[in-house]
mmCIF file of C-alpha atoms in Angstrom:
data_model
loop_
_atom_site.group_PDB
_atom_site.id
_atom_site.type_symbol
_atom_site.label_atom_id
_atom_site.label_comp_id
_atom_site.label_asym_id
_atom_site.label_seq_id
_atom_site.Cartn_x
_atom_site.Cartn_y
_atom_site.Cartn_z
ATOM 1 C CA MET A 375 179.078 13.129 10.171
ATOM 2 C CA ILE A 376 175.871 12.637 8.220
ATOM 3 C CA ARG A 377 175.163 9.510 10.221
ATOM 4 C CA GLU A 378 175.644 11.402 13.471
ATOM 5 C CA PHE A 379 173.401 14.200 12.226
ATOM 6 C CA THR A 380 170.619 11.825 11.179
ATOM 7 C CA LYS A 381 170.772 10.064 14.539
ATOM 8 C CA HIS A 382 169.809 13.259 16.367
ATOM 9 C CA PRO A 383 168.353 15.592 13.720
ATOM 10 C CA GLY A 384 166.289 17.652 16.168
ATOM 11 C CA ASP A 385 169.279 18.329 18.410
ATOM 12 C CA TYR A 386 171.527 19.379 15.563
ATOM 13 C CA ILE A 387 168.873 21.549 13.947
ATOM 14 C CA ALA A 388 168.531 23.320 17.297
ATOM 15 C CA LEU A 389 172.302 23.757 17.475
ATOM 16 C CA LEU A 390 172.478 25.048 13.903
ATOM 17 C CA SER A 391 169.692 27.496 14.721
ATOM 18 C CA VAL A 392 171.650 28.813 17.696
ATOM 19 C CA LEU A 393 174.845 29.144 15.663
ATOM 20 C CA GLY A 394 172.962 30.690 12.740
ATOM 21 C CA GLY A 395 171.280 33.156 15.081
ATOM 22 C CA PHE A 396 174.656 34.127 16.454
ATOM 23 C CA VAL A 397 176.100 34.698 12.980
ATOM 24 C CA PHE A 398 173.034 36.746 12.013
ATOM 25 C CA ALA A 399 173.306 38.844 15.157
ATOM 26 C CA TYR A 400 177.047 39.330 14.684
ATOM 27 C CA PHE A 401 176.584 40.737 11.206
ATOM 28 C CA TRP A 402 173.374 42.674 11.615
ATOM 29 C CA LEU A 403 173.420 44.120 15.080
ATOM 30 C CA GLU A 404 175.274 47.274 15.978
ATOM 31 C CA GLN A 405 178.938 46.438 16.348
ATOM 32 C CA SER A 406 179.698 48.021 19.682
ATOM 33 C CA LEU A 407 182.215 46.463 22.013
ATOM 34 C CA VAL A 408 179.638 45.681 24.671
ATOM 35 C CA ILE A 409 177.300 44.015 22.202
ATOM 36 C CA LYS A 410 180.129 41.933 20.772
ATOM 37 C CA GLN A 411 181.189 40.784 24.217
ATOM 38 C CA GLY A 412 177.599 39.916 25.052
ATOM 39 C CA LEU A 413 177.198 37.965 21.813
ATOM 40 C CA PHE A 414 180.329 35.897 22.367
ATOM 41 C CA ALA A 415 179.480 35.202 25.985
ATOM 42 C CA GLY A 416 175.963 34.253 24.885
ATOM 43 C CA LEU A 417 177.325 31.897 22.236
ATOM 44 C CA GLY A 418 179.527 30.133 24.797
ATOM 45 C CA CYS A 419 176.677 29.790 27.288
ATOM 46 C CA ALA A 420 174.236 28.588 24.615
ATOM 47 C CA TYR A 421 176.664 25.942 23.380
ATOM 48 C CA PHE A 422 177.356 24.753 26.913
ATOM 49 C CA ALA A 423 173.608 24.532 27.595
ATOM 50 C CA TRP A 424 173.053 22.660 24.327
ATOM 51 C CA GLY A 425 175.692 20.088 25.281
ATOM 52 C CA LEU A 426 174.161 19.521 28.703
ATOM 53 C CA MET A 427 170.648 19.213 27.296
ATOM 54 C CA HIS A 428 171.684 16.853 24.537
ATOM 55 C CA HIS A 429 173.543 14.471 26.833
ATOM 56 C CA LYS A 430 170.889 14.713 29.536
ATOM 57 C CA LEU A 431 168.184 13.738 27.039
ATOM 58 C CA HIS A 432 170.252 10.772 25.864
ATOM 59 C CA HIS A 433 171.297 9.751 29.382
ATOM 60 C CA THR A 434 174.998 10.205 28.701
ATOM 61 C CA LEU A 435 175.670 13.163 30.935
ATOM 62 C CA THR A 436 178.774 12.669 33.091
ATOM 63 C CA ALA A 437 181.075 15.026 34.955
ATOM 64 C CA ARG A 438 183.736 14.660 32.222
ATOM 65 C CA VAL A 439 181.197 15.533 29.543
ATOM 66 C CA VAL A 440 180.118 18.616 31.492
ATOM 67 C CA LEU A 441 183.761 19.668 31.827
ATOM 68 C CA GLU A 442 184.393 19.040 28.155
ATOM 69 C CA TYR A 443 181.509 21.272 27.043
ATOM 70 C CA PHE A 444 182.463 23.915 29.577
ATOM 71 C CA PHE A 445 186.047 24.146 28.379
ATOM 72 C CA VAL A 446 185.132 23.899 24.688
ATOM 73 C CA SER A 447 182.719 26.814 25.167
ATOM 74 C CA LEU A 448 185.343 28.759 27.082
ATOM 75 C CA LEU A 449 188.007 28.079 24.459
ATOM 76 C CA ALA A 450 185.748 29.156 21.583
ATOM 77 C CA THR A 451 184.744 32.339 23.398
ATOM 78 C CA THR A 452 188.345 33.113 24.334
ATOM 79 C CA LEU A 453 189.672 32.655 20.792
ATOM 80 C CA VAL A 454 187.066 34.844 19.200
ATOM 81 C CA MET A 455 187.250 37.535 21.879
ATOM 82 C CA LEU A 456 191.034 37.794 21.652
ATOM 83 C CA VAL A 457 190.771 38.609 17.982
ATOM 84 C CA THR A 458 187.615 40.661 17.689
ATOM 85 C CA VAL A 459 187.214 42.524 20.968
ATOM 86 C CA ARG A 460 189.793 45.215 21.524
ATOM 87 C CA MET B 323 208.330 11.437 20.723
ATOM 88 C CA ILE B 324 206.060 9.715 18.242
ATOM 89 C CA SER B 325 204.244 7.905 21.020
ATOM 90 C CA VAL B 326 203.697 11.195 22.825
ATOM 91 C CA LEU B 327 202.241 12.754 19.679
ATOM 92 C CA ALA B 328 200.061 9.706 19.112
ATOM 93 C CA HIS B 329 198.874 9.924 22.710
ATOM 94 C CA LEU B 330 197.988 13.590 22.196
ATOM 95 C CA PHE B 331 196.406 13.413 18.778
ATOM 96 C CA THR B 332 195.073 9.927 18.034
ATOM 97 C CA PRO B 333 192.562 7.749 19.858
ATOM 98 C CA GLN B 334 194.303 4.749 21.383
ATOM 99 C CA HIS B 335 194.353 2.590 24.491
ATOM 100 C CA SER B 336 196.689 4.895 26.453
ATOM 101 C CA ASN B 337 194.250 7.834 26.229
ATOM 102 C CA HIS B 338 191.031 5.831 26.630
ATOM 103 C CA GLN B 339 190.382 5.969 22.869
ATOM 104 C CA ARG B 340 190.131 9.763 22.873
ATOM 105 C CA PRO B 341 193.058 12.018 21.837
ATOM 106 C CA ARG B 342 194.469 13.599 24.975
ATOM 107 C CA ILE B 343 194.109 17.059 23.482
ATOM 108 C CA LEU B 344 190.319 16.495 23.359
ATOM 109 C CA HIS B 345 190.103 15.702 27.068
ATOM 110 C CA PRO B 346 188.951 18.574 29.315
ATOM 111 C CA GLU B 347 192.574 19.037 30.448
ATOM 112 C CA GLY B 348 193.617 19.359 26.813
ATOM 113 C CA PHE B 349 191.160 22.200 26.266
ATOM 114 C CA VAL B 350 192.481 23.922 29.388
ATOM 115 C CA VAL B 351 195.983 23.710 27.938
ATOM 116 C CA LEU B 352 194.776 25.210 24.643
ATOM 117 C CA ILE B 353 193.099 28.090 26.497
ATOM 118 C CA ALA B 354 196.353 28.668 28.387
ATOM 119 C CA ILE B 355 198.315 28.623 25.125
ATOM 120 C CA ALA B 356 195.960 31.174 23.533
ATOM 121 C CA LEU B 357 196.172 33.517 26.527
ATOM 122 C CA SER B 358 199.940 33.112 26.870
ATOM 123 C CA ALA B 359 200.378 33.862 23.181
ATOM 124 C CA GLN B 360 198.311 37.009 23.611
ATOM 125 C CA VAL B 361 200.483 38.170 26.510
ATOM 126 C CA PHE B 362 203.621 37.328 24.540
ATOM 127 C CA ILE B 363 202.413 39.216 21.492
ATOM 128 C CA THR B 364 201.319 42.351 23.334
ATOM 129 C CA ARG B 365 204.431 42.513 25.518
ATOM 130 C CA LEU B 366 207.102 41.612 23.023
ATOM 131 C CA VAL B 367 206.177 43.840 20.144
ATOM 132 C CA PRO B 368 208.968 46.391 20.309
ATOM 133 C CA VAL B 369 208.843 49.983 21.308
ATOM 134 C CA THR B 370 211.918 50.513 19.196
ATOM 135 C CA PRO B 371 213.289 48.125 16.629
ATOM 136 C CA PHE B 372 216.105 46.946 18.853
ATOM 137 C CA GLU B 373 214.341 46.587 22.161
ATOM 138 C CA LYS B 374 212.571 43.317 21.748
ATOM 139 C CA ILE B 375 212.258 40.410 19.476
ATOM 140 C CA LEU B 376 209.265 41.020 17.227
ATOM 141 C CA GLY B 377 209.001 43.824 14.746
ATOM 142 C CA TYR B 378 205.789 45.731 14.342
ATOM 143 C CA SER B 379 204.942 47.962 11.477
ATOM 144 C CA SER B 380 201.968 48.520 9.279
ATOM 145 C CA SER B 381 202.235 49.147 5.576
ATOM 146 C CA ILE B 382 199.870 52.112 5.731
ATOM 147 C CA THR B 383 201.171 55.329 4.226
ATOM 148 C CA ALA B 384 199.597 58.749 3.900
ATOM 149 C CA SER B 385 199.991 58.737 0.151
ATOM 150 C CA GLN B 386 198.133 55.424 -0.125
ATOM 151 C CA VAL B 387 195.369 56.697 2.132
ATOM 152 C CA LEU B 388 195.008 59.801 -0.025
ATOM 153 C CA GLU B 389 195.057 57.802 -3.230
ATOM 154 C CA GLU B 390 192.524 55.218 -2.088
ATOM 155 C CA THR B 391 190.253 57.847 -0.556
ATOM 156 C CA ASN B 392 190.225 59.776 -3.812
ATOM 157 C CA ASN B 393 189.636 56.566 -5.757
ATOM 158 C CA LYS B 394 186.501 55.954 -3.707
ATOM 159 C CA ARG B 395 185.336 59.495 -4.397
ATOM 160 C CA LYS B 396 186.128 59.141 -8.083
ATOM 161 C CA ASN B 397 184.015 55.982 -8.239
ATOM 162 C CA GLU B 398 181.091 58.033 -6.976
ATOM 163 C CA GLY B 399 181.726 60.835 -9.434
ATOM 164 C CA LEU B 400 183.084 63.207 -6.780
ATOM 165 C CA PRO B 401 186.078 65.506 -7.177
ATOM 166 C CA PRO B 402 189.310 64.432 -5.463
ATOM 167 C CA LEU B 403 190.380 65.911 -2.138
ATOM 168 C CA THR B 404 193.511 68.022 -1.991
ATOM 169 C CA LEU B 405 196.106 67.237 0.646
ATOM 170 C CA ASN B 406 196.223 70.289 2.897
ATOM 171 C CA GLU B 407 199.317 70.904 5.000
ATOM 172 C CA LYS B 408 197.422 72.601 7.830
ATOM 173 C CA LEU B 409 194.895 69.803 8.067
ATOM 174 C CA SER B 410 197.733 67.268 8.039
ATOM 175 C CA ASN B 411 199.410 69.165 10.859
ATOM 176 C CA ALA B 412 196.123 69.051 12.761
ATOM 177 C CA ALA B 413 195.854 65.324 12.142
ATOM 178 C CA VAL B 414 199.410 64.738 13.346
ATOM 179 C CA ALA B 415 198.719 66.858 16.421
ATOM 180 C CA LYS B 416 195.574 64.832 17.123
ATOM 181 C CA ALA B 417 197.369 61.492 16.783
ATOM 182 C CA THR B 418 200.247 62.678 18.967
ATOM 183 C CA TYR B 419 197.780 63.925 21.572
ATOM 184 C CA MET B 420 196.033 60.547 21.617
ATOM 185 C CA PHE B 421 199.327 58.746 22.229
ATOM 186 C CA ASP B 422 200.415 61.287 24.837
ATOM 187 C CA HIS B 423 197.124 61.113 26.723
ATOM 188 C CA GLN B 424 196.413 57.439 26.015
ATOM 189 C CA TYR B 425 192.847 57.688 24.797
ATOM 190 C CA TRP B 426 190.923 56.305 21.833
ATOM 191 C CA SER B 427 188.100 58.680 21.086
ATOM 192 C CA HIS B 428 187.170 61.694 19.014
ATOM 193 C CA THR B 429 187.062 63.798 22.132
ATOM 194 C CA ALA B 430 189.913 63.720 24.656
ATOM 195 C CA PRO B 431 189.233 63.080 28.346
ATOM 196 C CA ASP B 432 189.993 66.765 28.961
ATOM 197 C CA GLY B 433 187.320 67.771 26.442
ATOM 198 C CA THR B 434 189.643 68.619 23.559
ATOM 199 C CA THR B 435 187.773 68.040 20.290
ATOM 200 C CA PRO B 436 189.098 67.426 16.771
ATOM 201 C CA TRP B 437 188.012 70.964 15.904
ATOM 202 C CA ASN B 438 190.476 72.350 18.452
ATOM 203 C CA PHE B 439 193.375 70.807 16.528
ATOM 204 C CA ILE B 440 192.074 72.119 13.214
ATOM 205 C CA GLN B 441 191.622 75.614 14.599
ATOM 206 C CA LYS B 442 195.100 75.580 16.139
ATOM 207 C CA SER B 443 196.595 74.582 12.810
ATOM 208 C CA GLY B 444 195.227 77.807 11.331
ATOM 209 C CA TYR B 445 192.831 76.117 8.918
ATOM 210 C CA LEU B 446 189.608 78.088 8.771
ATOM 211 C CA TYR B 447 186.689 75.960 7.758
ATOM 212 C CA ASN B 448 183.008 75.973 7.060
ATOM 213 C CA ILE B 449 182.634 72.312 7.668
ATOM 214 C CA ALA B 450 185.033 69.692 8.941
ATOM 215 C CA GLY B 451 185.144 66.050 9.873
ATOM 216 C CA GLU B 452 187.406 63.380 11.238
ATOM 217 C CA ASN B 453 187.909 59.637 10.741
ATOM 218 C CA LEU B 454 190.070 57.510 13.010
ATOM 219 C CA ALA B 455 191.450 54.007 12.616
ATOM 220 C CA ARG B 456 193.899 51.849 14.518
ATOM 221 C CA ASP B 457 195.420 48.355 14.357
ATOM 222 C CA PHE B 458 195.045 47.886 10.618
ATOM 223 C CA GLY B 459 197.950 46.289 8.805
ATOM 224 C CA ASP B 460 197.355 47.764 5.372
ATOM 225 C CA THR B 461 195.645 50.694 3.728
ATOM 226 C CA THR B 462 193.172 48.717 1.630
ATOM 227 C CA SER B 463 191.596 46.845 4.548
ATOM 228 C CA MET B 464 191.369 50.067 6.535
ATOM 229 C CA ILE B 465 189.686 51.988 3.713
ATOM 230 C CA SER B 466 187.321 49.031 3.178
ATOM 231 C CA ALA B 467 186.384 49.110 6.857
ATOM 232 C CA TRP B 468 185.676 52.818 6.643
ATOM 233 C CA MET B 469 183.589 52.327 3.518
ATOM 234 C CA ASN B 470 181.588 49.618 5.273
ATOM 235 C CA SER B 471 180.768 51.992 8.116
ATOM 236 C CA PRO B 472 177.972 54.395 7.131
ATOM 237 C CA THR B 473 179.295 57.369 9.111
ATOM 238 C CA HIS B 474 182.899 57.019 7.932
ATOM 239 C CA ARG B 475 181.754 56.401 4.382
ATOM 240 C CA ALA B 476 179.670 59.575 4.566
ATOM 241 C CA ASN B 477 182.790 61.507 5.493
ATOM 242 C CA ILE B 478 184.859 60.054 2.673
ATOM 243 C CA LEU B 479 182.099 60.706 0.146
ATOM 244 C CA GLN B 480 181.011 64.084 1.509
ATOM 245 C CA LYS B 481 180.820 66.362 -1.503
ATOM 246 C CA LYS B 482 181.223 69.513 0.571
ATOM 247 C CA TYR B 483 184.793 68.616 1.508
ATOM 248 C CA SER B 484 187.601 69.805 -0.702
ATOM 249 C CA ASP B 485 190.657 69.322 1.541
ATOM 250 C CA ILE B 486 192.088 66.472 3.534
ATOM 251 C CA GLY B 487 194.855 66.043 6.087
ATOM 252 C CA ILE B 488 196.287 62.650 6.863
ATOM 253 C CA ALA B 489 198.444 61.374 9.711
ATOM 254 C CA VAL B 490 199.826 57.860 10.143
ATOM 255 C CA LEU B 491 201.644 57.408 13.424
ATOM 256 C CA ASP B 492 203.127 54.369 15.137
ATOM 257 C CA GLY B 493 203.103 54.183 18.913
ATOM 258 C CA LYS B 494 201.804 52.414 21.961
ATOM 259 C CA LEU B 495 198.160 53.059 22.799
ATOM 260 C CA GLN B 496 196.595 51.572 25.917
ATOM 261 C CA GLY B 497 199.319 48.955 26.111
ATOM 262 C CA ILE B 498 199.141 47.869 22.480
ATOM 263 C CA GLU B 499 201.711 48.706 19.834
ATOM 264 C CA THR B 500 199.685 50.090 16.975
ATOM 265 C CA THR B 501 199.459 52.336 13.968
ATOM 266 C CA LEU B 502 197.034 55.181 14.435
ATOM 267 C CA VAL B 503 195.508 56.813 11.376
ATOM 268 C CA VAL B 504 193.761 60.171 11.467
ATOM 269 C CA GLN B 505 191.924 61.682 8.527
ATOM 270 C CA MET B 506 190.719 65.253 8.812
ATOM 271 C CA PHE B 507 188.443 66.680 6.184
ATOM 272 C CA GLY B 508 187.524 70.268 5.601
ATOM 273 C CA SER B 509 186.010 72.858 3.408
ATOM 274 C CA PRO B 510 187.832 76.184 3.740
ATOM 275 C CA SER B 511 186.215 79.364 4.873
ATOM 276 C CA ILE B 512 187.683 82.786 4.310
ATOM 277 C CA VAL B 513 185.307 84.408 6.744
ATOM 278 C CA GLN B 514 185.159 82.545 9.980
ATOM 279 C CA ALA B 515 185.985 79.167 11.394
ATOM 280 C CA LYS B 516 182.856 77.328 12.322
ATOM 281 C CA THR B 517 182.472 73.893 13.761
ATOM 282 C CA SER B 518 180.063 71.735 11.865
ATOM 283 C CA ASP B 519 177.432 69.655 13.515
ATOM 284 C CA GLU B 520 179.169 66.548 14.794
ATOM 285 C CA GLY B 521 176.628 63.993 13.620
ATOM 286 C CA ALA B 522 176.382 65.413 10.160
ATOM 287 C CA THR B 523 180.023 65.714 9.321
ATOM 288 C CA HIS B 524 182.133 63.559 11.436
ATOM 289 C CA THR B 525 185.079 62.277 9.500
ATOM 290 C CA PHE B 526 188.345 61.056 10.803
ATOM 291 C CA SER B 527 191.395 61.046 8.737
ATOM 292 C CA ASN B 528 194.895 59.810 8.995
ATOM 293 C CA ALA B 529 197.672 62.228 8.817
ATOM 294 C CA SER B 530 200.773 60.469 8.036
ATOM 295 C CA VAL B 531 204.163 60.994 9.461
ATOM 296 C CA LEU B 532 205.918 58.874 6.973
ATOM 297 C CA ALA B 533 209.196 58.712 8.804
ATOM 298 C CA ASP B 534 207.547 57.075 11.764
ATOM 299 C CA VAL B 535 205.951 54.268 9.894
ATOM 300 C CA SER B 536 208.827 52.582 8.421
ATOM 301 C CA THR B 537 211.185 50.049 9.724
ATOM 302 C CA SER B 538 213.022 47.349 7.939
ATOM 303 C CA LEU B 539 211.538 44.778 10.265
ATOM 304 C CA PRO B 540 208.883 42.294 9.198
ATOM 305 C CA MET B 541 205.372 43.659 9.227
ATOM 306 C CA TYR B 542 203.705 41.809 12.051
ATOM 307 C CA SER B 543 200.710 43.449 13.590
ATOM 308 C CA PRO B 544 199.648 42.249 17.043
ATOM 309 C CA HIS B 545 196.204 41.556 15.653
ATOM 310 C CA ASP B 546 197.530 39.424 12.804
ATOM 311 C CA LEU B 547 199.701 37.415 15.192
ATOM 312 C CA THR B 548 196.809 36.840 17.586
ATOM 313 C CA ARG B 549 194.606 35.832 14.705
ATOM 314 C CA ALA B 550 197.242 33.436 13.384
ATOM 315 C CA VAL B 551 197.463 31.718 16.776
ATOM 316 C CA SER B 552 193.675 31.455 16.969
ATOM 317 C CA PHE B 553 193.491 30.069 13.436
ATOM 318 C CA ALA B 554 196.129 27.482 14.239
ATOM 319 C CA ILE B 555 194.269 26.300 17.327
ATOM 320 C CA VAL B 556 190.902 26.140 15.557
ATOM 321 C CA LEU B 557 192.268 24.295 12.527
ATOM 322 C CA LEU B 558 194.182 21.839 14.712
ATOM 323 C CA LEU B 559 191.078 21.122 16.763
ATOM 324 C CA VAL B 560 188.776 20.680 13.774
ATOM 325 C CA TYR B 561 191.271 18.303 12.159
ATOM 326 C CA ILE B 562 191.700 16.227 15.315
ATOM 327 C CA LEU B 563 187.957 16.135 15.983
ATOM 328 C CA ALA B 564 187.254 14.926 12.451
ATOM 329 C CA TYR B 565 190.088 12.394 12.593
ATOM 330 C CA ASP B 566 188.893 11.149 15.976
ATOM 331 C CA MET B 567 185.366 10.692 14.628
ATOM 332 C CA VAL B 568 186.588 8.590 11.716
ATOM 333 C CA VAL B 569 188.946 6.437 13.772
ATOM 334 C CA ALA B 570 186.409 5.869 16.553
ATOM 335 C CA ARG B 571 183.818 4.735 14.005
ATOM 336 C CA ARG B 572 186.236 2.412 12.264
ATOM 337 C CA LYS B 573 187.269 0.884 15.560
ATOM 338 C CA ASN B 574 183.670 0.734 16.716
ATOM 339 C CA VAL B 575 184.674 2.340 19.979
ATOM 340 C CA VAL B 576 181.930 3.078 22.496
ATOM 341 C CA ARG B 577 182.733 6.215 24.507
ATOM 342 C CA VAL B 578 180.801 8.669 26.624
ATOM 343 C CA VAL B 579 182.294 11.943 25.446
ATOM 344 C CA GLY B 580 181.153 15.215 23.925
ATOM 345 C CA LYS B 581 179.860 15.256 20.360
ATOM 346 C CA ASN B 582 182.649 15.859 17.879
ATOM 347 C CA LEU B 583 180.224 17.013 15.193
ATOM 348 C CA ALA B 584 178.815 19.668 17.523
ATOM 349 C CA HIS B 585 182.331 20.853 18.415
ATOM 350 C CA ILE B 586 183.239 21.007 14.723
ATOM 351 C CA LEU B 587 180.150 23.101 13.952
ATOM 352 C CA LEU B 588 181.003 25.503 16.778
ATOM 353 C CA PHE B 589 184.623 25.897 15.726
ATOM 354 C CA SER B 590 183.575 26.337 12.092
ATOM 355 C CA VAL B 591 181.566 29.374 13.128
ATOM 356 C CA ILE B 592 184.546 30.645 15.112
ATOM 357 C CA PHE B 593 186.747 30.085 12.059
ATOM 358 C CA GLY B 594 184.363 32.151 9.942
ATOM 359 C CA ILE B 595 184.361 34.996 12.450
ATOM 360 C CA LEU B 596 188.167 34.964 12.586
ATOM 361 C CA LEU B 597 188.311 34.944 8.813
ATOM 362 C CA ILE B 598 186.194 38.044 8.339
ATOM 363 C CA SER B 599 187.518 39.889 11.362
ATOM 364 C CA GLN B 600 188.809 43.229 10.112
ATOM 365 C CA GLY B 601 191.533 43.601 12.602
ATOM 366 C CA GLY B 602 191.469 47.257 13.256
ATOM 367 C CA SER B 603 189.125 49.549 15.101
ATOM 368 C CA LEU B 604 187.365 52.597 13.800
ATOM 369 C CA LEU B 605 186.049 55.751 15.344
#
């Protein structure tokens, strides 16, 4: 893991910033249903975009990779919405 | 069987050195499992103990709600609230009305306010408030959620209140089997009933109908079941992603796939959110 992180430190720092921003927003913003839904949808979109950018920059972007990031983002958003948004 | 499991969960030749569950199709299957589980949980929680296969009950009781509410007040040096029968009747009426009219709000779609129920119960007040909660599995987590919400906390710790009514009712609200808790607070008036300003004294309380809460069935709440399924999926994925990373490195496999470390970071955040998710909703 550390080796992977040190190979692309800039990319992972950007990802950690996005995830950290999401956690900050989740805890500090008003907890209305609409805001929660927006946050989770935003997290999924941001992660998907990060995946595309990362692989595009490293010339490893393929259709399967795009699909993988799309469904991982969708799965993460679905799991968290099922539990927290009622 | 073992070869199928290996195909699903370990990188090998048959799955192009990537566990099948980590292929895009695998993620689709996991999404389908999560959604199917949600449908199963919401549809199969019983209306009565014998109708379906899962039992639902919360462990919340009116006496616990009263005790914990007064403990919070005691910690702040405030006098305890006295359980008032009229306020409890108002709370029960409010909870019943919410189930009957299928709404989740302080004010009913027809405009009926909490104060209407209090006035109908015959309790004359100078100031009153209401707290509502649903979907919580136990009293402590519900009281904690209220205490973490500034407006609900203000109701619980309002020094002008002297009485409380509590209702705890099980039922089906908007398609979900749940336990609804209504707290109604008040300060009696011998002169005239007067509605307090809503923003200043809004407190919801649970009136408990003890007979309704209890069944001998296991205490599964729909939220807890959904959360358990989500936890299982997240933990399984994180484990497989980590295992796949290690095996791929040891084998020196070159693959063009998504970054396992990034996926693990994402699902770790999801795990954290699931962990601190309160479960219930407040109003």
